[in-house]
XYZ file of N, CA and C in Angstrom:
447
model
N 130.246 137.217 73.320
C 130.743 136.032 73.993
C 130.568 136.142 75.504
N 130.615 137.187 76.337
C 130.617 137.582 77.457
C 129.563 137.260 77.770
N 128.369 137.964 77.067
C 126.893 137.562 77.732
C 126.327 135.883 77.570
N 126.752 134.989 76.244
C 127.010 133.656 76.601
C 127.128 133.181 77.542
N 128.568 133.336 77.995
C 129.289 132.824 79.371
C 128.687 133.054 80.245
N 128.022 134.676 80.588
C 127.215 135.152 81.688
C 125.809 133.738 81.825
N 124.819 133.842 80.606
C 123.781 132.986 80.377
C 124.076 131.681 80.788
N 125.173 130.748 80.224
C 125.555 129.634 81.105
C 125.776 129.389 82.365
N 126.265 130.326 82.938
C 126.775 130.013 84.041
C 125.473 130.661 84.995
N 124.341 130.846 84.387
C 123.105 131.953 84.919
C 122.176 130.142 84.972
N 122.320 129.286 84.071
C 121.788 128.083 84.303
C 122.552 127.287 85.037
N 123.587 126.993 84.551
C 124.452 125.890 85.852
C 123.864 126.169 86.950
N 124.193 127.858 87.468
C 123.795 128.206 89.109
C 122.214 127.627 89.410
N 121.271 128.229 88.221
C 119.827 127.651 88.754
C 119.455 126.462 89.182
N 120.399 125.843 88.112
C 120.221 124.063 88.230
C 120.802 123.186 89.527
N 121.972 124.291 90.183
C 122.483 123.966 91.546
C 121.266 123.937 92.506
N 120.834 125.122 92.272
C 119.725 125.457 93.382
C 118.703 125.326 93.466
N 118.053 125.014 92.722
C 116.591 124.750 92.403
C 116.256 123.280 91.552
N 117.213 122.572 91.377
C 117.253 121.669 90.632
C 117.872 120.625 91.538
N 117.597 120.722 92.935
C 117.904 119.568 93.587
C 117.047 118.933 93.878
N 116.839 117.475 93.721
C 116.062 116.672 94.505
C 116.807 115.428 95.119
N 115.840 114.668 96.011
C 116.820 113.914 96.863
C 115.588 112.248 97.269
N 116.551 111.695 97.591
C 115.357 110.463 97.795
C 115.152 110.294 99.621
N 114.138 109.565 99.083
C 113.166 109.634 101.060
C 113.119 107.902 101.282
N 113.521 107.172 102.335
C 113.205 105.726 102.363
C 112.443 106.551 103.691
N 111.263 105.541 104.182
C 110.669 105.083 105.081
C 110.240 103.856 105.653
N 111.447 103.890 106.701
C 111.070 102.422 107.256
C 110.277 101.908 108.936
N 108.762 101.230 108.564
C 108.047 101.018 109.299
C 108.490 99.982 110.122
N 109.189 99.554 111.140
C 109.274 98.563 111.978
C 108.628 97.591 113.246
N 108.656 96.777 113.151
C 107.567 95.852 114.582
C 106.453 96.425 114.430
N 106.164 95.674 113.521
C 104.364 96.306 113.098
C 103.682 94.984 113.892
N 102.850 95.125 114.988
C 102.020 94.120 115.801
C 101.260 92.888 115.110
N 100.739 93.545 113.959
C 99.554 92.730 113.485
C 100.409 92.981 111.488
N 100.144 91.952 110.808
C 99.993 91.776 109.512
C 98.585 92.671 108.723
N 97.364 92.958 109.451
C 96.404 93.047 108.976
C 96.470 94.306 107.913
N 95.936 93.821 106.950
C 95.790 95.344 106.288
C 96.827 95.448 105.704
N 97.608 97.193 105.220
C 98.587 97.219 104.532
C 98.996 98.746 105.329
N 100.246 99.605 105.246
C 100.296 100.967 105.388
C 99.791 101.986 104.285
N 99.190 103.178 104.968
C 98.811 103.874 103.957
C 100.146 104.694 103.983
N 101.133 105.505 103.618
C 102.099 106.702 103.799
C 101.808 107.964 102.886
N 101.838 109.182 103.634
C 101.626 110.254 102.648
C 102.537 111.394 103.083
N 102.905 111.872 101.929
C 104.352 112.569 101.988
C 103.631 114.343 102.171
N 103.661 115.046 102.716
C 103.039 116.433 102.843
C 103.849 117.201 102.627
N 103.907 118.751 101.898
C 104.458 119.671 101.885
C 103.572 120.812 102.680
N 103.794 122.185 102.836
C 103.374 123.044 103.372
C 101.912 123.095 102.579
N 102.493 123.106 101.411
C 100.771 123.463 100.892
C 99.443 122.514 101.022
N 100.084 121.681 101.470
C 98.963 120.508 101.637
C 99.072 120.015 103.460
N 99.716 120.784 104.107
C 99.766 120.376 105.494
C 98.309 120.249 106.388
N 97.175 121.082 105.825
C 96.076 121.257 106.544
C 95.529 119.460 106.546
N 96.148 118.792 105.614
C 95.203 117.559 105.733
C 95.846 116.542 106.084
N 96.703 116.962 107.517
C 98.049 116.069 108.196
C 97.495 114.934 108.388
N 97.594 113.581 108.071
C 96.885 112.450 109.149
C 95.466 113.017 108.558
N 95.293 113.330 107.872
C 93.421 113.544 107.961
C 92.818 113.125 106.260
N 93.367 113.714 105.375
C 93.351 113.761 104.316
C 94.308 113.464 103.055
N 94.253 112.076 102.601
C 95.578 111.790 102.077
C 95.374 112.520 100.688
N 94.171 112.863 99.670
C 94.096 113.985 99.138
C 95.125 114.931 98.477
N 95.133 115.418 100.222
C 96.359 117.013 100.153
C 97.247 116.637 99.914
N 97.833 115.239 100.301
C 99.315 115.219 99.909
C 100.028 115.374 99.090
N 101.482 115.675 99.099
C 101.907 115.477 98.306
C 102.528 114.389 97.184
N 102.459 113.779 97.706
C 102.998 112.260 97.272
C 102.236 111.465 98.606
N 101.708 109.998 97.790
C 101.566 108.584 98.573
C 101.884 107.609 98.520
N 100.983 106.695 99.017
C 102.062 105.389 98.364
C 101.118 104.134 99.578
N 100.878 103.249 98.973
C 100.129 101.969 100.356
C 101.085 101.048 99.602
N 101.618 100.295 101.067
C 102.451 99.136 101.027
C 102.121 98.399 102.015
N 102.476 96.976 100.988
C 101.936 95.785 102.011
C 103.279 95.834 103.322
N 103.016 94.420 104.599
C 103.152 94.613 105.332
C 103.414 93.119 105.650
N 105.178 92.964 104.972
C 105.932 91.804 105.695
C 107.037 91.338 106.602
N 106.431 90.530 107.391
C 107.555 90.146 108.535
C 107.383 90.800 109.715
N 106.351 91.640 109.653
C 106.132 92.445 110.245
C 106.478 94.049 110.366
N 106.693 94.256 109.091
C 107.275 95.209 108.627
C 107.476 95.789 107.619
N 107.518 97.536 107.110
C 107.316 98.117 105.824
C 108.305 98.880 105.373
N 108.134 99.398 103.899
C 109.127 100.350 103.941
C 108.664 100.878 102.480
N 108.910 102.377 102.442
C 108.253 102.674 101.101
C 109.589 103.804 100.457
N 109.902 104.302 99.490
C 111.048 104.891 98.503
C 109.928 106.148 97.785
N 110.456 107.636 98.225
C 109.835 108.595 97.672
C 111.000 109.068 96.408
N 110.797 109.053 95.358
C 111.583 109.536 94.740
C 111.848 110.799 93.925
N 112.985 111.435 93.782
C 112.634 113.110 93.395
C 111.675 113.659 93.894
N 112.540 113.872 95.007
C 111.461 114.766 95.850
C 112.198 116.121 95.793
N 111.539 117.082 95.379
C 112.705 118.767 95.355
C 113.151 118.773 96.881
N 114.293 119.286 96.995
C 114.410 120.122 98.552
C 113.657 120.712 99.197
N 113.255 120.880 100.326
C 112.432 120.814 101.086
C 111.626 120.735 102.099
N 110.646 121.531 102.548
C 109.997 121.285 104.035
C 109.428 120.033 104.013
N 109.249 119.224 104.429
C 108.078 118.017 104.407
C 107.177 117.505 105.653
N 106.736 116.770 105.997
C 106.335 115.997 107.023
C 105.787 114.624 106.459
N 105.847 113.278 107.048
C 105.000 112.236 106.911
C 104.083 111.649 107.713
N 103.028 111.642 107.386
C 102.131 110.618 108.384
C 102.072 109.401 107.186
N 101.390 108.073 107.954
C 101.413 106.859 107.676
C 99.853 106.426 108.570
N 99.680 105.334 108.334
C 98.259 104.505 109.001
C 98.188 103.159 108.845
N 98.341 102.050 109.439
C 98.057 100.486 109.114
C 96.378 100.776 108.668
N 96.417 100.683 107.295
C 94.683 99.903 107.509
C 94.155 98.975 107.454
N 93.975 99.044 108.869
C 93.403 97.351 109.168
C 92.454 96.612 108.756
N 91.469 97.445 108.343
C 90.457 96.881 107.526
C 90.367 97.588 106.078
N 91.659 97.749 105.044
C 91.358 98.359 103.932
C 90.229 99.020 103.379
N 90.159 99.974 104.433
C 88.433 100.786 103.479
C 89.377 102.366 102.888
N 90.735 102.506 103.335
C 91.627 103.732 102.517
C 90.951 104.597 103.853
N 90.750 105.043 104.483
C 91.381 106.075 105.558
C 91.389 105.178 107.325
N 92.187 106.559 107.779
C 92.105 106.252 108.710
C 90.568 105.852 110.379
N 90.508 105.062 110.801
C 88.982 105.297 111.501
C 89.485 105.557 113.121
N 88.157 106.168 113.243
C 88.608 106.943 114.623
C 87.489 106.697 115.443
N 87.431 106.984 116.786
C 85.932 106.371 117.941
C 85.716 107.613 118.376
N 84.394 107.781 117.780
C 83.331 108.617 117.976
C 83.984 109.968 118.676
N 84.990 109.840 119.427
C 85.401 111.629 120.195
C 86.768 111.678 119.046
N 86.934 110.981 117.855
C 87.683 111.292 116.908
C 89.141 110.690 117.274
N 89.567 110.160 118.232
C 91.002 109.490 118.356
C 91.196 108.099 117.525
N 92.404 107.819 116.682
C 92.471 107.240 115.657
C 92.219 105.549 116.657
N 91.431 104.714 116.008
C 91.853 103.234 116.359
C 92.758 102.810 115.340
N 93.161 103.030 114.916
C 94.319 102.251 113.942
C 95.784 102.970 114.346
N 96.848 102.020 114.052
C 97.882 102.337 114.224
C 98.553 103.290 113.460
N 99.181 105.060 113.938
C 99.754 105.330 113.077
C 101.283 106.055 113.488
N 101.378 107.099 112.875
C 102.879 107.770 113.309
C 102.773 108.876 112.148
N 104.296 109.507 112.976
C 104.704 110.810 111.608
C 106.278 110.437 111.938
N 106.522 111.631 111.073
C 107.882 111.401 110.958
C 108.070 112.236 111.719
N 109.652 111.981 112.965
C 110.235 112.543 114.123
C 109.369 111.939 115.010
N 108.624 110.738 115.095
C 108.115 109.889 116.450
C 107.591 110.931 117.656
N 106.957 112.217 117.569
C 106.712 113.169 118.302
C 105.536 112.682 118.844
N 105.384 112.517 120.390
C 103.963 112.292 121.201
C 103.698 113.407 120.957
N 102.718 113.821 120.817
C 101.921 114.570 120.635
C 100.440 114.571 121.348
N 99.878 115.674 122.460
C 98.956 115.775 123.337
C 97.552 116.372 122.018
N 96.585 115.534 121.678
C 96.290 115.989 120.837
C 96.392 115.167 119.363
N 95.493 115.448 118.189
C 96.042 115.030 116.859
C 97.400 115.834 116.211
N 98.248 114.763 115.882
C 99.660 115.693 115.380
C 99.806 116.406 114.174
N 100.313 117.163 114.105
C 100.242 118.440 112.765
C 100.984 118.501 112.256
N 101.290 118.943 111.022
C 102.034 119.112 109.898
C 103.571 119.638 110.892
N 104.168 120.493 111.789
C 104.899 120.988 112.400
C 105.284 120.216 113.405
N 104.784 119.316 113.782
C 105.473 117.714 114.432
C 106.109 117.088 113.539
N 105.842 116.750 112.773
C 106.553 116.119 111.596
C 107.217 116.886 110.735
N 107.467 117.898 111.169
C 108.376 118.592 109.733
C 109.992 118.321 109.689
N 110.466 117.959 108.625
C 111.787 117.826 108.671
C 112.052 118.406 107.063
N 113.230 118.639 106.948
C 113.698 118.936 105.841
C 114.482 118.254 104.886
N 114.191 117.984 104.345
C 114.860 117.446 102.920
C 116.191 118.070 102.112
N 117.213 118.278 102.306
C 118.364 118.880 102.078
C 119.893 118.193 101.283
N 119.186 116.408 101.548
C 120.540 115.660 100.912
C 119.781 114.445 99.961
N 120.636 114.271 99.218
C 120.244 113.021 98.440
C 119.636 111.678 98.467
N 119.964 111.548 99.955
C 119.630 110.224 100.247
C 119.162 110.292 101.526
N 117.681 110.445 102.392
C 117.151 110.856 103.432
C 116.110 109.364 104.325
N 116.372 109.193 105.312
C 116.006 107.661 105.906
C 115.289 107.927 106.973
N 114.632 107.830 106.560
C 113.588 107.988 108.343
C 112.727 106.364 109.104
N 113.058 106.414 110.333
C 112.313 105.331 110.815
C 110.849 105.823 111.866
N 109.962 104.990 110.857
C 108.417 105.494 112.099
C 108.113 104.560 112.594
N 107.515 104.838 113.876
C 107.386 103.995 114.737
C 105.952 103.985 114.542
N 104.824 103.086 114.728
C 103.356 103.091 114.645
C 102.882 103.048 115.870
N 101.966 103.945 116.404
C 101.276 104.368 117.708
C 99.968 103.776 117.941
N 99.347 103.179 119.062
C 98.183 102.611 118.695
C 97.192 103.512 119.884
N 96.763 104.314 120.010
C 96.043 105.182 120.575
C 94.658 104.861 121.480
N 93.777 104.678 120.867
C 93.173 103.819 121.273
C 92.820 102.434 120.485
N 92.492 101.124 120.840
C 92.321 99.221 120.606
C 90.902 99.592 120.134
N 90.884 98.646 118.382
C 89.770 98.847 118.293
C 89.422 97.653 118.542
N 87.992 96.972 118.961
C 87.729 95.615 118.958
C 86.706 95.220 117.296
N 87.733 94.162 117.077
C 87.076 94.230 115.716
C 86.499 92.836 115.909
């Protein structure tokens, strides 16, 4: 009976700790233009190399349209966690982001924690952690360089 009790209470504990997940809202605000839709991609460590570059790596995505001027997308069960988000308006729906010729994005984007960043931003600008049930982040969209379309 002892080792029972031991075994139960050997799962309860796992299921405390390793068995948490939590939900992610992201909300895009005063988006300039209607055009296009957001791309959002949710990154963990193991997929950080393809920050803003490669939606691929991510871990989770998600494209949402873009009303009122404004978005918002729901990650759900997401384990606890390191994360980061980048996002992208694509303005001309071709699915990535486009950039002018010395590689700086023309389309509007952001990460999560609104970090200027000197440079393209990295998985470690955006990292935040995932720790409670219910997690809200607001991104702001950056327009870097105007493309003329």
């Amino acid at each position: 009976m002892k080792k029972f009790k031991s075994l139960i209470a050997g799962i309860f504990l796992t299921t405390l700790v390793f068995g948490q997940t939590g939900t992610l809202k992201i909300v895009i605000p005063n988006i300039p233009t209607e055009k296009g839709n957001i791309k959002v991609a949710l990154y963990n460590k193991a997929g950080s190399k393809g920050f803003l570059k490669d939606l691929s790596l991510s871990y989770r995505k998600k494209e949402v349209a873009i009303i009122n001027n404004q978005a918002s997308v729901v990650f759900y069960n997401i384990p606890y966690g390191t994360y980061a988000v980048s996002l992208f308006q694509d303005e001309n729906n071709n699915g990535e982001i486009d950039r002018a010729p010395i590689g700086f994005p023309v389309e509007p984007y952001g990460i999560s924690g609104n970090k200027n960043t000197i440079g393209p931003p990295s998985f470690n600008d955006g990292k935040f952690i995932l720790k409670t049930k219910n997690v809200s982040l607001k991104i702001i969209l950056k327009t870097y360089l105007k493309r003329n379309f």
